[in-house]
Amino acid sequence: MYYHIKTYGCAMNVHESEKIAGQLEKLGYSETAEVEKADIVVFNTCTIRENAVHKAYGNIGKLKTYRQENKKVIIAVGGCMTQDKEQAEDLKKKLPFIDIIFGTHNLTEFGEMVKEYNNSHKKVFEVWDSEKDMPKENEVTRNSFPNALVNIMYGCNNYCTYCIVPYVRGRERSRPQAEIVEEVKNLLAEGYREITLLGQNVNSYGNDFENSESNFVNLMETLAVLPYKYRLRFMTSHPKDFKEELAIVVGKYDNIPKYIHLPIQSGSNNILEKMNRKYTREDYLKTVEIIKKHIPNYALSSDLMVGFPQETEEDFNETMSLAEEIRYSSAFTFIYSVRHGTVAADMEGHIDEETKSKRIQKLVALQNKISKEISDEYIGGIYEILVEEKKEGAMCGKTDNGRLVKFPTENYDLLGKFVKVKIISSTISGLKGEFVEISK
Ligand code: SAH
Ligand code: SF4
Ligand code: F3S
């Protein structure tokens, strides 16, 4: 029996697909890369923007004939889209051949739902409003070696006015520190060499603990001193909660890459306020100064959004000037997408598609130019990279500060090792190099 999982969305979902895989393997299924070979196809969906929803509809829809011709195949859909009851109803109506629907809060019950379906052959649709208790961590099947994603918290309390995440992921719940440390220790002992701690706003880790000294900074310190050479990354830091103590810890430990993803969204105070981000452009720039002070060789990345309701040309130009002033090492750029049920959806002054499209093109062109200039600065230098992926005749990995590097080699044993690579050419987002030696 084979399973095939299609994942949309962020690292949180990527990791949850590993938890889905874990449950399916426990039931005796093995992974297949070919949909046509699968006995169960799972779609782990995202609803952050409308285009993520369209993609899922398109890809699930393609399986209609396959499902009709293969009565035994199970089609299951879960994730952030189905956690929204309205979207789940819509999906049932439009794609009635779906057999199982589950949400983010009952993800760890998925294995049981599959068993139920196999016993009854009746559709199993179940989406919980919230978890009955803290999410259970279940068997995880990872095939991301040497990288491993580790949840430190779930949910979000911030209610940025454009964002659907708080509605589909619930309130912030932090995992006990001892449990996280145990998981990381085990992963390191197994040979994993890049650990990414996951949370929508990692800086508020531990805020929900009663009588506990646990916070994100001491979690990072506890993990950074584990006796292995490895990379301890984290995602995502909300600028309103980024503390100087964290910059100090990042600067202090070799195991923590000098890379910070600090999404600003907009350069205009007017828009930041309407987004409910709770910081100003000036606050953000001060945080960048703090980062510079403690992490001299830092790389900074961001998320930038255009076309939020009422965004004027002036507001947009402030995002452009901010991107120019900061010179992000890289940035994810998004067009605002209306999410039903959020505060911004009901705001006046939605921006027309043509204006949004013009703005995103300008912003992307600017960021591409900056990213390429920064990439060019690497040429001629020798950098340490963690080898993370095999490609035909080449290996790929990242520099400490997150730049992708590809170098030709037939030595696939390098996977999971730290190596030195001399950079010979660059593109906007990546670098090409030559193998120099394995790091000591
Ligand atoms: N918790 C993280 C981000 C999660 S979503 C944080 O706060 O940084 C990732 C990014 O998607 C956001 O930073 C934002 O730029 C973008 N995004 C979220 N909702 C969006 C929407 N409705 N339209 C367009 N982009 C959106
Ligand atoms: Fe969404 Fe804001 Fe929470 Fe990030 S912090 S997940 S953007 S509500
Ligand atoms: Fe992530 Fe998309 Fe959900 S970005 S949290 S999978 S809505």
Short mmCIF file of C-alpha atoms in Angstrom, two decimals, residues 12-396:
data_model
loop_
_atom_site.label_atom_id
_atom_site.label_comp_id
_atom_site.label_asym_id
_atom_site.label_seq_id
_atom_site.Cartn_x
_atom_site.Cartn_y
_atom_site.Cartn_z
CA MET A 12 4.67 24.45 9.42
CA ASN A 13 2.71 22.51 6.78
CA VAL A 14 5.82 20.81 5.44
CA HIS A 15 6.48 19.51 8.94
CA GLU A 16 2.86 18.49 9.42
CA SER A 17 3.06 16.45 6.23
CA GLU A 18 5.90 14.57 7.93
CA LYS A 19 3.50 13.87 10.79
CA ILE A 20 0.84 12.70 8.32
CA ALA A 21 3.46 10.43 6.70
CA GLY A 22 4.39 9.09 10.14
CA GLN A 23 0.81 8.08 10.84
CA LEU A 24 0.41 6.44 7.43
CA GLU A 25 3.63 4.44 7.80
CA LYS A 26 2.37 3.18 11.15
CA LEU A 27 -0.66 1.84 9.29
CA GLY A 28 1.61 0.00 6.85
CA TYR A 29 1.69 2.44 3.92
CA SER A 30 4.96 3.36 2.14
CA GLU A 31 5.71 6.54 0.23
CA THR A 32 5.50 6.80 -3.55
CA ALA A 33 6.47 9.75 -5.70
CA GLU A 34 3.90 8.73 -8.34
CA VAL A 35 0.29 9.72 -7.71
CA GLU A 36 -0.91 6.92 -10.06
CA LYS A 37 0.66 4.30 -7.80
CA ALA A 38 -0.87 5.62 -4.57
CA ASP A 39 -3.62 3.92 -2.56
CA ILE A 40 -4.11 7.11 -0.59
CA VAL A 41 -3.44 10.65 -1.83
CA VAL A 42 -3.32 13.37 0.83
CA PHE A 43 -3.51 17.10 0.09
CA ASN A 44 -2.13 19.21 2.95
CA THR A 45 -3.55 22.62 2.02
CA CYS A 46 -2.76 26.28 2.67
CA THR A 47 -5.13 29.26 2.60
CA ILE A 48 -2.76 32.17 3.19
CA ARG A 49 -3.61 33.68 -0.22
CA GLU A 50 -6.31 32.96 -2.76
CA ASN A 51 -3.81 31.50 -5.25
CA ALA A 52 -2.83 28.76 -2.76
CA VAL A 53 -6.50 27.75 -2.64
CA HIS A 54 -6.81 27.79 -6.45
CA LYS A 55 -3.76 25.54 -6.77
CA ALA A 56 -5.22 23.00 -4.36
CA TYR A 57 -8.59 22.98 -6.17
CA GLY A 58 -6.83 22.50 -9.50
CA ASN A 59 -4.68 19.62 -8.31
CA ILE A 60 -7.36 17.80 -6.33
CA GLY A 61 -9.77 18.28 -9.26
CA LYS A 62 -7.32 16.51 -11.58
CA LEU A 63 -7.84 13.31 -9.60
CA LYS A 64 -11.57 13.06 -10.28
CA THR A 65 -11.31 10.49 -13.09
CA TYR A 66 -8.53 8.59 -11.32
CA ARG A 67 -10.71 8.27 -8.21
CA GLN A 68 -13.75 7.20 -10.27
CA GLU A 69 -11.76 4.53 -12.07
CA ASN A 70 -10.02 3.27 -8.94
CA LYS A 71 -12.69 2.79 -6.33
CA LYS A 72 -10.16 1.69 -3.74
CA VAL A 73 -8.10 4.88 -3.83
CA ILE A 74 -8.62 7.24 -0.88
CA ILE A 75 -8.51 11.00 -1.46
CA ALA A 76 -7.91 12.94 1.77
CA VAL A 77 -7.72 16.71 2.23
CA GLY A 78 -6.48 18.51 5.35
CA GLY A 79 -4.56 21.60 6.44
CA CYS A 80 -5.41 25.27 6.83
CA MET A 81 -8.00 25.39 4.05
CA THR A 82 -10.18 22.64 5.49
CA GLN A 83 -9.79 24.02 9.02
CA ASP A 84 -11.97 26.90 7.81
CA LYS A 85 -15.45 25.35 7.97
CA GLU A 86 -16.80 27.43 5.08
CA GLN A 87 -13.95 26.40 2.82
CA ALA A 88 -14.37 22.76 3.87
CA GLU A 89 -18.08 22.90 2.94
CA ASP A 90 -17.26 24.48 -0.38
CA LEU A 91 -14.71 21.77 -1.11
CA LYS A 92 -17.21 18.99 -0.30
CA LYS A 93 -19.72 20.55 -2.67
CA LYS A 94 -17.36 21.23 -5.55
CA LEU A 95 -15.26 18.07 -5.32
CA PRO A 96 -17.66 15.43 -3.97
CA PHE A 97 -15.27 12.55 -4.64
CA ILE A 98 -13.10 13.49 -1.61
CA ASP A 99 -13.22 10.67 0.98
CA ILE A 100 -11.60 12.20 4.08
CA ILE A 101 -11.50 15.78 5.31
CA PHE A 102 -9.56 16.79 8.44
CA GLY A 103 -8.33 20.10 9.87
CA THR A 104 -5.16 21.38 11.52
CA HIS A 105 -6.48 20.72 15.03
CA ASN A 106 -7.20 17.04 14.50
CA LEU A 107 -4.12 16.27 12.40
CA THR A 108 -2.87 13.71 14.90
CA GLU A 109 -6.18 11.82 14.58
CA PHE A 110 -5.64 11.36 10.85
CA GLY A 111 -4.41 7.75 11.16
CA GLU A 112 -7.56 6.86 13.09
CA MET A 113 -9.70 8.51 10.40
CA VAL A 114 -8.01 6.42 7.71
CA LYS A 115 -8.67 3.27 9.75
CA GLU A 116 -12.30 4.28 10.13
CA TYR A 117 -12.63 4.83 6.40
CA ASN A 118 -11.01 1.48 5.61
CA ASN A 119 -13.47 -0.27 7.95
CA SER A 120 -16.65 1.49 6.89
CA HIS A 121 -15.94 2.78 3.36
CA LYS A 122 -18.05 5.76 4.31
CA LYS A 123 -16.77 9.33 3.99
CA VAL A 124 -15.01 10.61 7.12
CA PHE A 125 -15.32 14.38 7.53
CA GLU A 126 -14.12 15.75 10.84
CA VAL A 127 -12.73 19.20 11.65
CA TRP A 128 -12.30 20.23 15.29
CA ASP A 129 -12.82 23.82 16.45
CA SER A 130 -9.76 23.52 18.65
CA GLU A 131 -7.46 20.82 19.95
CA LYS A 132 -8.79 18.82 22.83
CA ASP A 133 -5.41 19.48 24.49
CA MET A 134 -1.85 20.32 23.45
CA PRO A 135 -1.15 18.79 20.03
CA LYS A 136 0.28 15.33 20.44
CA GLU A 137 3.62 14.92 18.74
CA ASN A 138 3.35 11.66 16.87
CA GLU A 139 5.66 9.51 14.77
CA VAL A 140 7.37 11.73 12.23
CA THR A 141 8.69 10.43 8.93
CA ARG A 142 11.34 12.80 7.71
CA ASN A 143 13.00 12.70 4.34
CA SER A 144 14.71 16.03 4.60
CA PHE A 145 18.08 14.82 5.93
CA PRO A 146 20.24 16.63 7.11
CA ASN A 147 17.57 19.27 7.83
CA ALA A 148 14.88 18.82 10.44
CA LEU A 149 11.92 21.00 11.35
CA VAL A 150 10.89 21.14 15.01
CA ASN A 151 7.72 22.78 16.35
CA ILE A 152 8.31 24.93 19.39
CA MET A 153 4.83 26.44 19.37
CA TYR A 154 1.54 26.39 17.54
CA GLY A 155 -0.95 29.10 16.61
CA CYS A 156 -0.77 32.88 16.61
CA ASN A 157 -2.21 35.66 18.79
CA ASN A 158 -1.33 38.63 16.63
CA TYR A 159 -4.28 39.09 14.33
CA CYS A 160 -2.53 41.10 11.66
CA THR A 161 -5.62 42.39 9.87
CA TYR A 162 -4.83 40.74 6.51
CA CYS A 163 -3.98 37.31 7.89
CA ILE A 164 -6.04 34.15 8.22
CA VAL A 165 -3.51 32.16 10.26
CA PRO A 166 -4.94 32.98 13.75
CA TYR A 167 -8.32 31.69 12.54
CA VAL A 168 -7.06 28.39 11.19
CA ARG A 169 -4.27 27.73 13.67
CA GLY A 170 -5.82 28.85 16.96
CA ARG A 171 -4.13 30.67 19.86
CA GLU A 172 -0.45 30.42 20.79
CA ARG A 173 0.49 27.23 22.58
CA SER A 174 4.15 26.59 23.43
CA ARG A 175 5.65 23.12 23.70
CA PRO A 176 7.42 22.36 26.97
CA GLN A 177 11.11 23.22 26.74
CA ALA A 178 12.28 19.80 27.97
CA GLU A 179 10.35 18.08 25.19
CA ILE A 180 11.89 20.32 22.50
CA VAL A 181 15.41 19.82 23.87
CA GLU A 182 14.89 16.06 23.90
CA GLU A 183 13.69 16.05 20.28
CA VAL A 184 16.64 18.16 19.12
CA LYS A 185 19.14 15.99 21.02
CA ASN A 186 17.74 12.88 19.36
CA LEU A 187 17.86 14.46 15.91
CA LEU A 188 21.48 15.52 16.40
CA ALA A 189 22.40 12.05 17.63
CA GLU A 190 20.81 10.64 14.46
CA GLY A 191 23.04 12.90 12.36
CA TYR A 192 20.75 15.81 11.47
CA ARG A 193 22.83 18.97 11.10
CA GLU A 194 20.33 21.76 10.57
CA ILE A 195 17.48 22.21 13.02
CA THR A 196 14.82 24.83 12.28
CA LEU A 197 12.61 25.82 15.20
CA LEU A 198 9.12 26.64 14.00
CA GLY A 199 6.54 29.10 15.29
CA GLN A 200 4.47 31.93 13.78
CA ASN A 201 6.18 34.27 16.23
CA VAL A 202 9.01 32.44 17.96
CA ASN A 203 9.75 35.48 20.15
CA SER A 204 6.59 34.88 22.12
CA TYR A 205 7.59 31.28 22.91
CA GLY A 206 6.76 30.56 26.56
CA ASN A 207 4.45 33.56 27.09
CA ASP A 208 1.62 31.13 27.72
CA PHE A 209 3.48 29.16 30.43
CA GLU A 210 2.41 29.73 33.99
CA ASN A 211 5.22 29.85 36.55
CA SER A 212 7.98 29.12 34.10
CA GLU A 213 11.20 30.89 33.27
CA SER A 214 11.23 29.36 29.81
CA ASN A 215 11.48 31.86 26.98
CA PHE A 216 12.81 31.87 23.43
CA VAL A 217 16.22 33.29 24.33
CA ASN A 218 17.00 30.67 26.96
CA LEU A 219 15.63 27.92 24.72
CA MET A 220 18.09 29.04 22.00
CA GLU A 221 21.01 29.12 24.46
CA THR A 222 20.16 25.67 25.82
CA LEU A 223 20.12 24.24 22.30
CA ALA A 224 23.12 26.18 20.95
CA VAL A 225 25.50 24.60 23.49
CA LEU A 226 24.59 21.00 22.64
CA PRO A 227 27.90 19.28 21.83
CA TYR A 228 27.57 19.07 18.04
CA LYS A 229 28.59 21.22 15.12
CA TYR A 230 25.23 22.05 13.60
CA ARG A 231 22.98 24.93 12.52
CA LEU A 232 20.18 26.11 14.73
CA ARG A 233 17.73 28.20 12.70
CA PHE A 234 14.36 29.67 13.65
CA MET A 235 11.27 31.04 11.90
CA THR A 236 9.59 33.51 12.24
CA SER A 237 10.49 36.53 14.35
CA HIS A 238 7.83 39.21 14.64
CA PRO A 239 9.59 42.61 14.72
CA LYS A 240 7.41 43.88 17.57
CA ASP A 241 8.83 41.19 19.90
CA PHE A 242 12.44 40.98 18.70
CA LYS A 243 14.59 41.58 21.80
CA GLU A 244 18.20 42.71 22.06
CA GLU A 245 18.91 39.54 24.13
CA LEU A 246 18.12 37.44 21.07
CA ALA A 247 20.54 39.42 18.88
CA ILE A 248 23.22 38.92 21.57
CA VAL A 249 22.63 35.15 21.63
CA VAL A 250 22.67 34.90 17.82
CA GLY A 251 25.96 36.83 17.75
CA LYS A 252 27.51 34.74 20.51
CA TYR A 253 27.09 31.12 19.38
CA ASP A 254 28.77 29.56 16.34
CA ASN A 255 25.90 27.07 16.06
CA ILE A 256 23.39 29.86 15.35
CA PRO A 257 23.53 31.11 11.75
CA LYS A 258 23.88 34.85 11.34
CA TYR A 259 20.65 35.05 9.46
CA ILE A 260 17.42 36.66 10.57
CA HIS A 261 14.07 36.63 8.82
CA LEU A 262 12.29 39.72 10.09
CA PRO A 263 9.18 40.43 8.01
CA ILE A 264 8.28 44.12 7.86
CA GLN A 265 5.34 43.86 5.37
CA SER A 266 5.26 47.58 4.55
CA GLY A 267 7.52 50.61 4.85
CA SER A 268 4.62 52.97 5.55
CA ASN A 269 3.54 53.69 9.13
CA ASN A 270 0.07 54.38 7.91
CA ILE A 271 -0.26 50.88 6.43
CA LEU A 272 1.59 49.19 9.32
CA GLU A 273 -1.00 50.61 11.67
CA LYS A 274 -3.88 49.42 9.51
CA MET A 275 -2.23 46.01 9.38
CA ASN A 276 -2.11 45.95 13.20
CA ARG A 277 1.60 45.14 13.14
CA LYS A 278 2.28 47.14 16.34
CA TYR A 279 5.60 48.69 15.26
CA THR A 280 6.59 51.65 13.13
CA ARG A 281 9.18 51.92 10.39
CA GLU A 282 11.41 53.72 12.91
CA ASP A 283 11.02 50.94 15.53
CA TYR A 284 11.96 48.42 12.87
CA LEU A 285 15.04 50.38 11.80
CA LYS A 286 16.13 50.55 15.45
CA THR A 287 15.84 46.76 15.68
CA VAL A 288 18.02 46.47 12.57
CA GLU A 289 20.63 48.67 14.30
CA ILE A 290 20.58 46.33 17.31
CA ILE A 291 21.07 43.36 14.98
CA LYS A 292 24.01 45.10 13.28
CA LYS A 293 25.61 45.88 16.64
CA HIS A 294 25.62 42.30 17.91
CA ILE A 295 25.82 40.35 14.65
CA PRO A 296 28.31 42.18 12.43
CA ASN A 297 28.17 39.63 9.58
CA TYR A 298 24.37 39.36 9.59
CA ALA A 299 22.02 38.67 6.69
CA LEU A 300 18.48 39.94 6.91
CA SER A 301 15.45 38.82 4.95
CA SER A 302 11.85 39.94 4.94
CA ASP A 303 8.30 39.55 3.70
CA LEU A 304 6.98 42.56 1.78
CA MET A 305 3.37 43.08 0.76
CA VAL A 306 1.85 45.44 -1.77
CA GLY A 307 -1.75 46.44 -2.38
CA PHE A 308 -3.10 46.37 1.17
CA PRO A 309 -6.45 48.27 1.29
CA GLN A 310 -6.01 52.05 1.03
CA GLU A 311 -2.30 51.76 0.12
CA THR A 312 -1.51 54.97 -1.74
CA GLU A 313 1.31 55.49 -4.22
CA GLU A 314 3.12 57.30 -1.41
CA ASP A 315 2.71 54.36 0.98
CA PHE A 316 4.01 52.02 -1.69
CA ASN A 317 6.99 54.30 -2.35
CA GLU A 318 7.84 54.06 1.33
CA THR A 319 8.06 50.27 0.99
CA MET A 320 10.35 50.80 -2.02
CA SER A 321 12.55 53.27 -0.12
CA LEU A 322 12.72 50.94 2.89
CA ALA A 323 13.81 48.01 0.70
CA GLU A 324 16.48 50.27 -0.75
CA GLU A 325 17.62 51.53 2.61
CA ILE A 326 17.83 48.10 4.26
CA ARG A 327 19.08 46.12 1.25
CA TYR A 328 17.63 42.78 2.31
CA SER A 329 19.74 39.80 1.51
CA SER A 330 16.52 38.31 0.11
CA ALA A 331 12.81 39.02 0.39
CA PHE A 332 9.52 37.29 -0.26
CA THR A 333 7.14 39.65 -2.03
CA PHE A 334 3.37 39.24 -1.97
CA ILE A 335 0.31 40.87 -3.46
CA TYR A 336 -2.34 41.42 -0.79
CA SER A 337 -5.05 38.79 -1.10
CA VAL A 338 -8.47 39.18 0.52
CA ARG A 339 -9.10 36.53 3.19
CA HIS A 340 -12.70 36.10 4.12
CA GLY A 341 -13.34 36.72 7.83
CA THR A 342 -10.29 38.93 8.44
CA VAL A 343 -10.57 42.60 9.43
CA ALA A 344 -8.91 43.90 6.26
CA ALA A 345 -11.41 42.05 4.06
CA ASP A 346 -14.10 44.49 5.22
CA MET A 347 -11.97 47.64 4.96
CA GLU A 348 -12.81 50.33 2.44
CA GLY A 349 -10.49 51.17 -0.42
CA HIS A 350 -9.41 47.85 -1.91
CA ILE A 351 -6.77 48.34 -4.57
CA ASP A 352 -7.46 47.34 -8.15
CA GLU A 353 -5.57 44.43 -9.69
CA GLU A 354 -3.74 46.55 -12.24
CA THR A 355 -2.25 48.84 -9.60
CA LYS A 356 -1.28 45.89 -7.42
CA SER A 357 0.38 44.22 -10.37
CA LYS A 358 2.35 47.36 -11.30
CA ARG A 359 3.52 47.77 -7.71
CA ILE A 360 4.65 44.17 -7.27
CA GLN A 361 6.60 44.32 -10.54
CA LYS A 362 8.47 47.41 -9.39
CA LEU A 363 9.22 45.92 -6.00
CA VAL A 364 10.35 42.57 -7.41
CA ALA A 365 12.63 44.34 -9.92
CA LEU A 366 14.22 46.38 -7.13
CA GLN A 367 14.70 43.40 -4.80
CA ASN A 368 16.09 41.23 -7.63
CA LYS A 369 18.66 43.91 -8.39
CA ILE A 370 19.69 44.12 -4.72
CA SER A 371 19.73 40.33 -4.26
CA LYS A 372 21.95 39.94 -7.34
CA GLU A 373 24.34 42.64 -6.13
CA ILE A 374 24.59 40.93 -2.75
CA SER A 375 25.11 37.53 -4.44
CA ASP A 376 27.94 39.02 -6.53
CA GLU A 377 29.77 40.01 -3.34
CA TYR A 378 30.33 36.30 -2.62
CA ILE A 379 32.24 35.63 -5.84
CA GLY A 380 35.86 34.64 -5.19
CA GLY A 381 35.27 33.91 -1.51
CA ILE A 382 35.44 30.53 0.23
CA TYR A 383 32.37 29.70 2.32
CA GLU A 384 31.35 26.87 4.55
CA ILE A 385 28.16 25.19 3.46
CA LEU A 386 26.11 22.34 4.86
CA VAL A 387 25.47 19.88 2.02
CA GLU A 388 21.73 19.38 1.99
CA GLU A 389 20.66 17.98 -1.34
CA LYS A 390 21.79 15.78 -4.21
CA LYS A 391 21.23 16.94 -7.75
CA GLU A 392 22.34 15.13 -10.90
CA GLY A 393 26.16 15.53 -10.84
CA ALA A 394 26.02 18.22 -8.14
CA MET A 395 25.33 18.89 -4.50
CA CYS A 396 23.49 21.86 -2.98
#
